[in-house]
Amino acid sequence: MLSKIHHVGVVVKSGDEALRFYRDLLGLPVTVDRVVDDQGVRGILLKVGESEIELLEPTRDDTGVARFLATRGEGMHHVCFESDDVAMELEGARAKGIELIDQAPRIGLAGRIAFLHPKSNHGCLVEYATPIEPAHAAPAAPQAAAQVAARKIDHLGIVVKDIPTAQGTFKHNFALAADTSRGGELPALGIRNSFLPIGESDIELIQPIVSEGPVAKFAAERGEGMFLLSVAVADVERAVAHLKENGVRASNPGSGGVSFLSMASTHGVNLQLVQRRL
Ligand code: CO
């Protein structure tokens, strides 16, 4: 059974550069930072609520991560769901006819892991992980932690062609069900959406209903796939002021309590801060 978003994987050119944003400005504490030689990556995990952001820097040219960087540039690469039994998830996926990348679980940064092919999941590369070490202890918070006070991954936005079809896929593949009390048509944003709760976060399915705007542009250029990472913060005005003081371009939160950060600062991630008082 899937319990939460374990992490969202982000491919970056340089882990050190990316840490300047994710650790030093956003204030996320680093739990793991190591080179996995056989996979040709340096992986860095940063804690945000019950989840993590996984920065992946290729250390060789002949890996999937290196090819992703060369063809698409920096940005979101995969989402990892935590399961108490990755082998069972993989057998379940095989039985459902989901295309697998890994035929058997292997050891990765997050524990015992396995990847599913994005073509079975609306363009999302999905990883399952069963941690083998106890949950990473909360390390000392970086200085910026107090200013931004990132609380959790609020939601991961996935652009899809058709909401009912995508709801069916996520139900079938991952037993994730839509919360019918939320979502619907948002003409002002040119989208239709649906929220699928998992742990303390949501998967937001987003369907463009107009031909202009960022969602339609993403759909036209990239097709279906991971589009938006939304991080909940305690005080969005304060967080944005702190980021702006440090040279990050960010939209003013306004009454909606939402700010979008410049993708030049976030290493290619369409990152949104949203105010959530817990
Ligand atoms: Co991963």
mmCIF file of C-alpha atoms and ligand atoms in Angstrom:
data_model
loop_
_atom_site.group_PDB
_atom_site.id
_atom_site.type_symbol
_atom_site.label_atom_id
_atom_site.label_comp_id
_atom_site.label_asym_id
_atom_site.label_seq_id
_atom_site.Cartn_x
_atom_site.Cartn_y
_atom_site.Cartn_z
ATOM 1 C CA MET A 1 0.000 0.000 0.000
ATOM 2 C CA LEU A 2 1.234 3.484 -0.828
ATOM 3 C CA SER A 3 1.479 5.747 2.211
ATOM 4 C CA LYS A 4 2.903 9.037 0.972
ATOM 5 C CA ILE A 5 5.028 10.896 -1.558
ATOM 6 C CA HIS A 6 8.475 9.752 -0.477
ATOM 7 C CA HIS A 7 10.211 12.277 -2.725
ATOM 8 C CA VAL A 8 10.111 14.243 -5.943
ATOM 9 C CA GLY A 9 13.253 13.792 -8.049
ATOM 10 C CA VAL A 10 14.770 16.876 -9.671
ATOM 11 C CA VAL A 11 17.613 16.645 -12.203
ATOM 12 C CA VAL A 12 20.192 19.416 -11.808
ATOM 13 C CA LYS A 13 23.468 20.340 -13.471
ATOM 14 C CA SER A 14 25.289 20.894 -10.215
ATOM 15 C CA GLY A 15 24.249 19.653 -6.789
ATOM 16 C CA ASP A 16 26.288 22.395 -5.144
ATOM 17 C CA GLU A 17 24.527 25.122 -7.135
ATOM 18 C CA ALA A 18 21.115 23.619 -6.446
ATOM 19 C CA LEU A 19 21.875 23.400 -2.713
ATOM 20 C CA ARG A 20 22.333 27.161 -2.689
ATOM 21 C CA PHE A 21 18.651 27.456 -3.491
ATOM 22 C CA TYR A 22 17.027 24.409 -1.851
ATOM 23 C CA ARG A 23 19.108 24.343 1.355
ATOM 24 C CA ASP A 24 20.396 27.863 1.789
ATOM 25 C CA LEU A 25 17.412 29.920 0.572
ATOM 26 C CA LEU A 26 14.412 27.602 0.943
ATOM 27 C CA GLY A 27 15.868 26.281 4.215
ATOM 28 C CA LEU A 28 15.336 22.548 3.603
ATOM 29 C CA PRO A 29 17.664 20.345 5.682
ATOM 30 C CA VAL A 30 19.863 17.801 3.862
ATOM 31 C CA THR A 31 19.368 14.207 5.049
ATOM 32 C CA VAL A 32 21.505 12.327 2.503
ATOM 33 C CA ASP A 33 24.228 13.474 0.105
ATOM 34 C CA ARG A 34 26.143 10.767 -1.681
ATOM 35 C CA VAL A 35 27.479 9.614 -5.013
ATOM 36 C CA VAL A 36 25.948 6.352 -6.245
ATOM 37 C CA ASP A 37 28.734 5.174 -8.549
ATOM 38 C CA ASP A 38 26.899 2.383 -10.362
ATOM 39 C CA GLN A 39 24.023 4.763 -11.218
ATOM 40 C CA GLY A 40 26.300 7.632 -12.212
ATOM 41 C CA VAL A 41 24.586 10.202 -10.005
ATOM 42 C CA ARG A 42 25.158 12.314 -6.949
ATOM 43 C CA GLY A 43 21.911 12.207 -5.003
ATOM 44 C CA ILE A 44 20.932 14.722 -2.365
ATOM 45 C CA LEU A 45 17.786 14.349 -0.268
ATOM 46 C CA LEU A 46 16.276 17.399 1.452
ATOM 47 C CA LYS A 47 13.456 17.064 3.935
ATOM 48 C CA VAL A 48 10.126 18.846 3.490
ATOM 49 C CA GLY A 49 7.455 17.613 5.894
ATOM 50 C CA GLU A 50 7.043 13.831 5.590
ATOM 51 C CA SER A 51 8.548 13.933 2.080
ATOM 52 C CA GLU A 52 11.830 14.860 0.477
ATOM 53 C CA ILE A 53 13.159 16.583 -2.609
ATOM 54 C CA GLU A 54 15.807 14.462 -4.332
ATOM 55 C CA LEU A 55 18.376 16.416 -6.329
ATOM 56 C CA LEU A 56 20.096 14.288 -8.960
ATOM 57 C CA GLU A 57 23.336 15.448 -10.551
ATOM 58 C CA PRO A 58 24.714 13.165 -13.273
ATOM 59 C CA THR A 59 28.339 12.181 -12.710
ATOM 60 C CA ARG A 60 28.644 10.387 -16.082
ATOM 61 C CA ASP A 61 27.230 10.970 -19.551
ATOM 62 C CA ASP A 62 25.801 7.507 -20.233
ATOM 63 C CA THR A 63 22.847 7.429 -17.842
ATOM 64 C CA GLY A 64 19.143 8.208 -18.141
ATOM 65 C CA VAL A 65 19.572 11.165 -15.811
ATOM 66 C CA ALA A 66 22.392 12.587 -17.974
ATOM 67 C CA ARG A 67 20.288 12.138 -21.126
ATOM 68 C CA PHE A 68 17.332 13.849 -19.431
ATOM 69 C CA LEU A 69 19.552 16.825 -18.548
ATOM 70 C CA ALA A 70 20.988 16.995 -22.079
ATOM 71 C CA THR A 71 17.609 16.885 -23.830
ATOM 72 C CA ARG A 72 15.192 18.603 -21.430
ATOM 73 C CA GLY A 73 17.429 20.583 -19.104
ATOM 74 C CA GLU A 74 17.037 20.893 -15.359
ATOM 75 C CA GLY A 75 13.679 20.104 -13.796
ATOM 76 C CA MET A 76 11.332 17.566 -12.232
ATOM 77 C CA HIS A 77 12.218 14.023 -13.263
ATOM 78 C CA HIS A 78 10.147 11.534 -11.239
ATOM 79 C CA VAL A 79 7.835 11.087 -8.281
ATOM 80 C CA CYS A 80 8.474 8.383 -5.701
ATOM 81 C CA PHE A 81 5.687 6.798 -3.669
ATOM 82 C CA GLU A 82 6.557 5.039 -0.423
ATOM 83 C CA SER A 83 5.291 1.511 0.028
ATOM 84 C CA ASP A 84 5.800 -0.960 2.862
ATOM 85 C CA ASP A 85 6.594 -3.646 0.259
ATOM 86 C CA VAL A 86 8.156 -2.588 -3.017
ATOM 87 C CA ALA A 87 8.360 -6.188 -4.317
ATOM 88 C CA MET A 88 4.613 -6.623 -3.836
ATOM 89 C CA GLU A 89 3.889 -3.269 -5.533
ATOM 90 C CA LEU A 90 6.007 -4.341 -8.483
ATOM 91 C CA GLU A 91 4.202 -7.691 -8.802
ATOM 92 C CA GLY A 92 0.894 -5.840 -8.581
ATOM 93 C CA ALA A 93 2.000 -3.422 -11.296
ATOM 94 C CA ARG A 94 3.109 -6.299 -13.528
ATOM 95 C CA ALA A 95 -0.231 -8.051 -13.045
ATOM 96 C CA LYS A 96 -2.087 -4.852 -13.990
ATOM 97 C CA GLY A 97 -0.130 -4.606 -17.231
ATOM 98 C CA ILE A 98 1.815 -1.494 -16.236
ATOM 99 C CA GLU A 99 5.057 -1.215 -18.183
ATOM 100 C CA LEU A 100 7.996 -1.671 -15.824
ATOM 101 C CA ILE A 101 11.486 -0.224 -16.061
ATOM 102 C CA ASP A 102 12.861 -2.395 -13.237
ATOM 103 C CA GLN A 103 11.848 -6.048 -13.377
ATOM 104 C CA ALA A 104 12.919 -6.521 -9.746
ATOM 105 C CA PRO A 105 13.546 -4.141 -6.835
ATOM 106 C CA ARG A 106 17.066 -2.782 -6.447
ATOM 107 C CA ILE A 107 18.871 -0.640 -3.917
ATOM 108 C CA GLY A 108 18.695 3.111 -4.457
ATOM 109 C CA LEU A 109 19.049 6.278 -2.440
ATOM 110 C CA ALA A 110 15.607 5.863 -0.861
ATOM 111 C CA GLY A 111 15.934 2.146 0.028
ATOM 112 C CA ARG A 112 14.571 -0.762 -2.019
ATOM 113 C CA ILE A 113 13.225 0.879 -5.152
ATOM 114 C CA ALA A 114 11.750 0.159 -8.578
ATOM 115 C CA PHE A 115 10.707 2.387 -11.484
ATOM 116 C CA LEU A 116 7.598 2.210 -13.679
ATOM 117 C CA HIS A 117 7.539 3.490 -17.242
ATOM 118 C CA PRO A 118 6.065 6.999 -17.732
ATOM 119 C CA LYS A 119 3.944 5.837 -20.686
ATOM 120 C CA SER A 120 1.781 3.855 -18.255
ATOM 121 C CA ASN A 121 1.273 6.921 -16.015
ATOM 122 C CA HIS A 122 0.394 9.962 -18.149
ATOM 123 C CA GLY A 123 3.995 10.933 -18.733
ATOM 124 C CA CYS A 124 5.043 10.581 -15.062
ATOM 125 C CA LEU A 125 8.086 8.529 -14.291
ATOM 126 C CA VAL A 126 7.066 6.791 -11.044
ATOM 127 C CA GLU A 127 9.352 5.165 -8.476
ATOM 128 C CA TYR A 128 8.293 2.947 -5.601
ATOM 129 C CA ALA A 129 10.478 2.919 -2.492
ATOM 130 C CA THR A 130 10.554 0.914 0.707
ATOM 131 C CA PRO A 131 13.065 2.543 3.045
ATOM 132 C CA ILE A 132 15.543 0.149 4.628
ATOM 133 C CA GLU A 133 17.054 2.573 7.092
ATOM 134 C CA PRO A 134 14.907 4.123 9.775
ATOM 135 C CA ALA A 135 13.348 7.413 8.657
ATOM 136 C CA HIS A 136 16.019 10.046 8.285
ATOM 137 C CA ALA A 137 16.301 11.884 11.568
ATOM 138 C CA ALA A 138 15.500 15.562 11.299
ATOM 139 C CA PRO A 139 18.895 17.194 10.934
ATOM 140 C CA ALA A 140 19.751 20.644 12.197
ATOM 141 C CA ALA A 141 17.710 23.149 10.223
ATOM 142 C CA PRO A 142 19.637 25.576 8.015
ATOM 143 C CA GLN A 143 19.413 29.263 8.919
ATOM 144 C CA ALA A 144 16.829 30.075 6.291
ATOM 145 C CA ALA A 145 14.415 27.490 7.715
ATOM 146 C CA ALA A 146 12.743 29.970 10.033
ATOM 147 C CA GLN A 147 12.137 32.573 7.305
ATOM 148 C CA VAL A 148 10.524 30.226 4.795
ATOM 149 C CA ALA A 149 9.165 27.599 7.219
ATOM 150 C CA ALA A 150 8.424 25.043 4.500
ATOM 151 C CA ARG A 151 5.970 22.569 5.998
ATOM 152 C CA LYS A 152 5.261 19.919 3.393
ATOM 153 C CA ILE A 153 4.729 19.181 -0.256
ATOM 154 C CA ASP A 154 1.242 20.585 -0.625
ATOM 155 C CA HIS A 155 0.635 19.085 -4.028
ATOM 156 C CA LEU A 156 2.295 17.806 -7.168
ATOM 157 C CA GLY A 157 0.548 19.065 -10.301
ATOM 158 C CA ILE A 158 0.362 16.721 -13.283
ATOM 159 C CA VAL A 159 -0.888 17.956 -16.647
ATOM 160 C CA VAL A 160 -3.194 15.447 -18.335
ATOM 161 C CA LYS A 161 -5.330 15.441 -21.479
ATOM 162 C CA ASP A 162 -8.498 14.261 -19.829
ATOM 163 C CA ILE A 163 -9.316 14.228 -16.101
ATOM 164 C CA PRO A 164 -11.671 11.186 -15.979
ATOM 165 C CA THR A 165 -9.173 9.074 -17.931
ATOM 166 C CA ALA A 166 -6.321 10.120 -15.637
ATOM 167 C CA GLN A 167 -8.451 9.530 -12.517
ATOM 168 C CA GLY A 168 -9.025 6.008 -13.833
ATOM 169 C CA THR A 169 -5.299 5.446 -14.347
ATOM 170 C CA PHE A 170 -4.283 6.649 -10.893
ATOM 171 C CA LYS A 171 -7.025 4.547 -9.317
ATOM 172 C CA HIS A 172 -6.038 1.469 -11.284
ATOM 173 C CA ASN A 173 -2.267 1.871 -10.962
ATOM 174 C CA PHE A 174 -1.928 3.261 -7.442
ATOM 175 C CA ALA A 175 -5.337 2.954 -5.729
ATOM 176 C CA LEU A 176 -5.395 6.753 -5.407
ATOM 177 C CA ALA A 177 -8.951 8.100 -5.403
ATOM 178 C CA ALA A 178 -10.124 11.618 -6.210
ATOM 179 C CA ASP A 179 -11.448 13.756 -3.377
ATOM 180 C CA THR A 180 -14.775 14.707 -4.932
ATOM 181 C CA SER A 181 -15.304 17.566 -2.462
ATOM 182 C CA ARG A 182 -12.582 19.561 -4.240
ATOM 183 C CA GLY A 183 -11.607 20.323 -7.808
ATOM 184 C CA GLY A 184 -13.695 21.125 -10.834
ATOM 185 C CA GLU A 185 -13.609 23.795 -13.488
ATOM 186 C CA LEU A 186 -11.562 26.981 -12.954
ATOM 187 C CA PRO A 187 -12.297 29.141 -16.026
ATOM 188 C CA ALA A 188 -10.135 32.021 -14.708
ATOM 189 C CA LEU A 189 -7.100 29.703 -14.800
ATOM 190 C CA GLY A 190 -8.186 27.934 -17.973
ATOM 191 C CA ILE A 191 -8.105 24.542 -16.297
ATOM 192 C CA ARG A 192 -10.145 21.708 -14.881
ATOM 193 C CA ASN A 193 -8.584 19.904 -11.896
ATOM 194 C CA SER A 194 -8.959 17.014 -9.489
ATOM 195 C CA PHE A 195 -7.173 16.257 -6.214
ATOM 196 C CA LEU A 196 -5.999 12.773 -5.213
ATOM 197 C CA PRO A 197 -4.857 12.732 -1.567
ATOM 198 C CA ILE A 198 -1.762 10.735 -0.590
ATOM 199 C CA GLY A 199 -0.335 11.124 2.919
ATOM 200 C CA GLU A 200 -0.195 14.806 3.822
ATOM 201 C CA SER A 201 -0.056 15.836 0.127
ATOM 202 C CA ASP A 202 -2.221 15.734 -2.992
ATOM 203 C CA ILE A 203 -1.644 14.771 -6.572
ATOM 204 C CA GLU A 204 -3.414 17.469 -8.600
ATOM 205 C CA LEU A 205 -4.512 16.393 -12.062
ATOM 206 C CA ILE A 206 -4.697 19.466 -14.308
ATOM 207 C CA GLN A 207 -6.415 19.544 -17.684
ATOM 208 C CA PRO A 208 -6.142 22.653 -19.871
ATOM 209 C CA ILE A 209 -9.516 23.871 -21.184
ATOM 210 C CA VAL A 210 -8.214 26.836 -23.205
ATOM 211 C CA SER A 211 -5.401 27.043 -25.739
ATOM 212 C CA GLU A 212 -3.427 29.752 -23.954
ATOM 213 C CA GLY A 213 -1.645 30.021 -20.622
ATOM 214 C CA PRO A 214 1.084 28.029 -18.911
ATOM 215 C CA VAL A 215 -0.827 24.743 -18.638
ATOM 216 C CA ALA A 216 -1.857 24.729 -22.316
ATOM 217 C CA LYS A 217 1.700 25.690 -23.287
ATOM 218 C CA PHE A 218 3.133 22.807 -21.253
ATOM 219 C CA ALA A 219 0.608 20.394 -22.782
ATOM 220 C CA ALA A 220 1.458 21.572 -26.312
ATOM 221 C CA GLU A 221 5.227 21.431 -25.837
ATOM 222 C CA ARG A 222 5.681 18.460 -23.539
ATOM 223 C CA GLY A 223 2.388 16.598 -23.536
ATOM 224 C CA GLU A 224 1.299 15.006 -20.279
ATOM 225 C CA GLY A 225 3.582 14.986 -17.244
ATOM 226 C CA MET A 226 4.713 16.585 -14.004
ATOM 227 C CA PHE A 227 4.143 20.317 -14.201
ATOM 228 C CA LEU A 228 4.078 21.951 -10.775
ATOM 229 C CA LEU A 229 5.530 21.432 -7.309
ATOM 230 C CA SER A 230 3.620 23.258 -4.593
ATOM 231 C CA VAL A 231 5.246 23.660 -1.180
ATOM 232 C CA ALA A 232 3.197 24.742 1.834
ATOM 233 C CA VAL A 233 4.691 27.494 3.978
ATOM 234 C CA ALA A 234 3.483 29.034 7.237
ATOM 235 C CA ASP A 235 3.684 32.660 6.094
ATOM 236 C CA VAL A 236 3.947 33.189 2.366
ATOM 237 C CA GLU A 237 4.537 36.982 2.575
ATOM 238 C CA ARG A 238 7.486 36.456 4.856
ATOM 239 C CA ALA A 239 8.883 33.600 2.763
ATOM 240 C CA VAL A 240 8.645 35.613 -0.464
ATOM 241 C CA ALA A 241 10.247 38.684 1.164
ATOM 242 C CA HIS A 242 13.158 36.512 2.299
ATOM 243 C CA LEU A 243 13.602 34.958 -1.141
ATOM 244 C CA LYS A 244 13.419 38.335 -2.901
ATOM 245 C CA GLU A 245 16.030 39.794 -0.554
ATOM 246 C CA ASN A 246 18.271 36.995 -1.769
ATOM 247 C CA GLY A 247 17.744 37.650 -5.460
ATOM 248 C CA VAL A 248 14.967 35.151 -6.238
ATOM 249 C CA ARG A 249 12.254 36.446 -8.557
ATOM 250 C CA ALA A 250 8.822 35.562 -7.192
ATOM 251 C CA SER A 251 5.277 36.726 -7.855
ATOM 252 C CA ASN A 252 3.487 38.660 -5.137
ATOM 253 C CA PRO A 253 1.228 36.348 -3.132
ATOM 254 C CA GLY A 254 -1.793 38.629 -3.019
ATOM 255 C CA SER A 255 -5.060 37.446 -1.501
ATOM 256 C CA GLY A 256 -4.736 33.905 -2.842
ATOM 257 C CA GLY A 257 -1.662 33.292 -0.681
ATOM 258 C CA VAL A 258 0.195 31.742 -3.617
ATOM 259 C CA SER A 259 3.540 32.779 -5.106
ATOM 260 C CA PHE A 260 5.287 31.378 -8.178
ATOM 261 C CA LEU A 261 9.085 31.392 -8.175
ATOM 262 C CA SER A 262 11.220 32.035 -11.230
ATOM 263 C CA MET A 263 12.376 28.758 -12.774
ATOM 264 C CA ALA A 264 15.817 30.308 -13.192
ATOM 265 C CA SER A 265 16.143 30.205 -9.380
ATOM 266 C CA THR A 266 14.546 26.796 -8.813
ATOM 267 C CA HIS A 267 16.675 24.861 -11.317
ATOM 268 C CA GLY A 268 13.865 24.279 -13.762
ATOM 269 C CA VAL A 269 11.120 23.404 -11.291
ATOM 270 C CA ASN A 270 7.799 25.221 -11.601
ATOM 271 C CA LEU A 271 7.728 25.814 -7.845
ATOM 272 C CA GLN A 272 4.850 27.421 -6.045
ATOM 273 C CA LEU A 273 4.657 28.469 -2.409
ATOM 274 C CA VAL A 274 1.222 28.289 -0.865
ATOM 275 C CA GLN A 275 0.225 29.521 2.561
ATOM 276 C CA ARG A 276 -1.110 26.818 4.864
ATOM 277 C CA ARG A 277 -1.590 27.463 8.537
ATOM 278 C CA LEU A 278 -1.579 24.096 10.224
HETATM 279 CO CO CO B 1 14.119 8.888 -6.671
#
